[in-house]
mmCIF file of C-alpha atoms in Angstrom:
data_model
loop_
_atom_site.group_PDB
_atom_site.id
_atom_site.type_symbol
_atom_site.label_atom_id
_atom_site.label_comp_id
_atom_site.label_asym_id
_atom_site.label_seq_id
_atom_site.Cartn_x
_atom_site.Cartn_y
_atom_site.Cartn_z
ATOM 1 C CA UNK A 357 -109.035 130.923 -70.202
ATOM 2 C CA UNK A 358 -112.257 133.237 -69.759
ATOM 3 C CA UNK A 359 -113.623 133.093 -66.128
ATOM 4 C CA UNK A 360 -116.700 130.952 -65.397
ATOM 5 C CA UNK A 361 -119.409 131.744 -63.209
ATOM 6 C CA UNK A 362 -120.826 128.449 -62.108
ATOM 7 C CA UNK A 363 -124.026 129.783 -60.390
ATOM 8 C CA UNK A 364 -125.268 131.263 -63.589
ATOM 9 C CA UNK A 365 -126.192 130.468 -67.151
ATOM 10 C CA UNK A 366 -123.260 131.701 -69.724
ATOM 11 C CA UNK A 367 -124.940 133.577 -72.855
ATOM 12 C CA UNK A 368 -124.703 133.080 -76.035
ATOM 13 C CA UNK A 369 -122.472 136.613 -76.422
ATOM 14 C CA UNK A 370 -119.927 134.831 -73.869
ATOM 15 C CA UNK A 371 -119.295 131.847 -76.238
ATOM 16 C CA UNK A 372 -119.485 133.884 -79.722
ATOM 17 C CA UNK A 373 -116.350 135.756 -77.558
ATOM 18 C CA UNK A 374 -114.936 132.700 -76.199
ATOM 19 C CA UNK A 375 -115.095 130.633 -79.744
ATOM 20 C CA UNK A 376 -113.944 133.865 -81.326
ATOM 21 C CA UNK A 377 -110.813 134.191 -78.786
ATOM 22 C CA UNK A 378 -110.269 130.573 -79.968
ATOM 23 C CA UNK A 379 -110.722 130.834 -83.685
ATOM 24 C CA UNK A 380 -108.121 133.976 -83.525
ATOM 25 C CA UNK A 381 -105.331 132.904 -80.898
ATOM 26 C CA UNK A 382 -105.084 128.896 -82.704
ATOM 27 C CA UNK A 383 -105.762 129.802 -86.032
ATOM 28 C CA UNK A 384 -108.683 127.565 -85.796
ATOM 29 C CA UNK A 385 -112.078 127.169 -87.784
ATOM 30 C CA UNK A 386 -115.018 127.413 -86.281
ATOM 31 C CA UNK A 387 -115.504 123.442 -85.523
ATOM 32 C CA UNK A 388 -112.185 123.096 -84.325
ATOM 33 C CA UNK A 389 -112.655 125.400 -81.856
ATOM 34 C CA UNK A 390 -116.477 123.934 -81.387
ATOM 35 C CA UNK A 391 -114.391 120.248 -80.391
ATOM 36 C CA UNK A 392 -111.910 122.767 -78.482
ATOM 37 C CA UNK A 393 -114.432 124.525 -76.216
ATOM 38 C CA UNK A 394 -116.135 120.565 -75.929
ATOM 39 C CA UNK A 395 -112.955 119.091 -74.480
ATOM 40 C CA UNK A 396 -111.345 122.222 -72.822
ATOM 41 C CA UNK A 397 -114.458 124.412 -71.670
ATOM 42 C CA UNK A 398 -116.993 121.694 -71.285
ATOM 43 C CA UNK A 399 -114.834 118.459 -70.440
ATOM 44 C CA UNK A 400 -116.374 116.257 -72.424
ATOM 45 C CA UNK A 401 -119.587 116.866 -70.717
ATOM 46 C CA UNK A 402 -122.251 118.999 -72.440
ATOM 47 C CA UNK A 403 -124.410 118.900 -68.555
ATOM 48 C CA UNK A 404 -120.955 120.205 -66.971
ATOM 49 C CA UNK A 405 -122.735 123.649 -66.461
ATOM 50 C CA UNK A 406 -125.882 123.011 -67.015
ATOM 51 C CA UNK A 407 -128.225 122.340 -69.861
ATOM 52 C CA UNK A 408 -129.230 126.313 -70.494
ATOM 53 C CA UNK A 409 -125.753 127.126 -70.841
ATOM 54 C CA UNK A 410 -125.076 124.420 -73.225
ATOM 55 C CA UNK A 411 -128.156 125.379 -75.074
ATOM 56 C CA UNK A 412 -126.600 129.160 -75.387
ATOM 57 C CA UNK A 413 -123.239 127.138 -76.495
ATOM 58 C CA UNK A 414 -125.165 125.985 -79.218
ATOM 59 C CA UNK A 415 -127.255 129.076 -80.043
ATOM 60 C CA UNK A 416 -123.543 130.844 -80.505
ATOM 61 C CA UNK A 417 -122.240 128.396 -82.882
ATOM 62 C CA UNK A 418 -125.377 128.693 -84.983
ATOM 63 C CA UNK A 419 -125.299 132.078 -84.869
ATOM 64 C CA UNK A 420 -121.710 131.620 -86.123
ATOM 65 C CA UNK A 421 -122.538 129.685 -88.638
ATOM 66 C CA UNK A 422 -124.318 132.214 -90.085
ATOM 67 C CA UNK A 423 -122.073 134.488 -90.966
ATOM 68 C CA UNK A 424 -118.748 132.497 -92.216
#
């Protein structure tokens, strides 16, 4: 698991890594490892680290989007 600074707001570059790491290491598509990084990363909990970093979660899996 990547490290998590909790006094910070993650970028949207740390989750296109972090869903990539995902996507590569289970063989998963891109929302499979959206629900993976929900339960895992997040805990169920979108607020867990605040809503900027969950707004750069979902700017990354846009972005993602994009280009499969």
């Amino acid at each position: 698991m990547m490290t998590v600074n909790h006094a910070s707001v993650l970028t949207k570059e740390y989750f296109i890594s972090y869903l990539t790491l995902i996507m590569k290491s289970r063989e998963y598509t891109l929302p499979q490892a959206e629900l993976f990084a929900f339960d895992v990363f997040f805990k169920g909990d979108n607020e867990r680290y605040g809503l900027s970093t969950w707004s750069q979660f979902e700017e990354a899996t846009r972005e993602m989007e994009k280009i499969a």
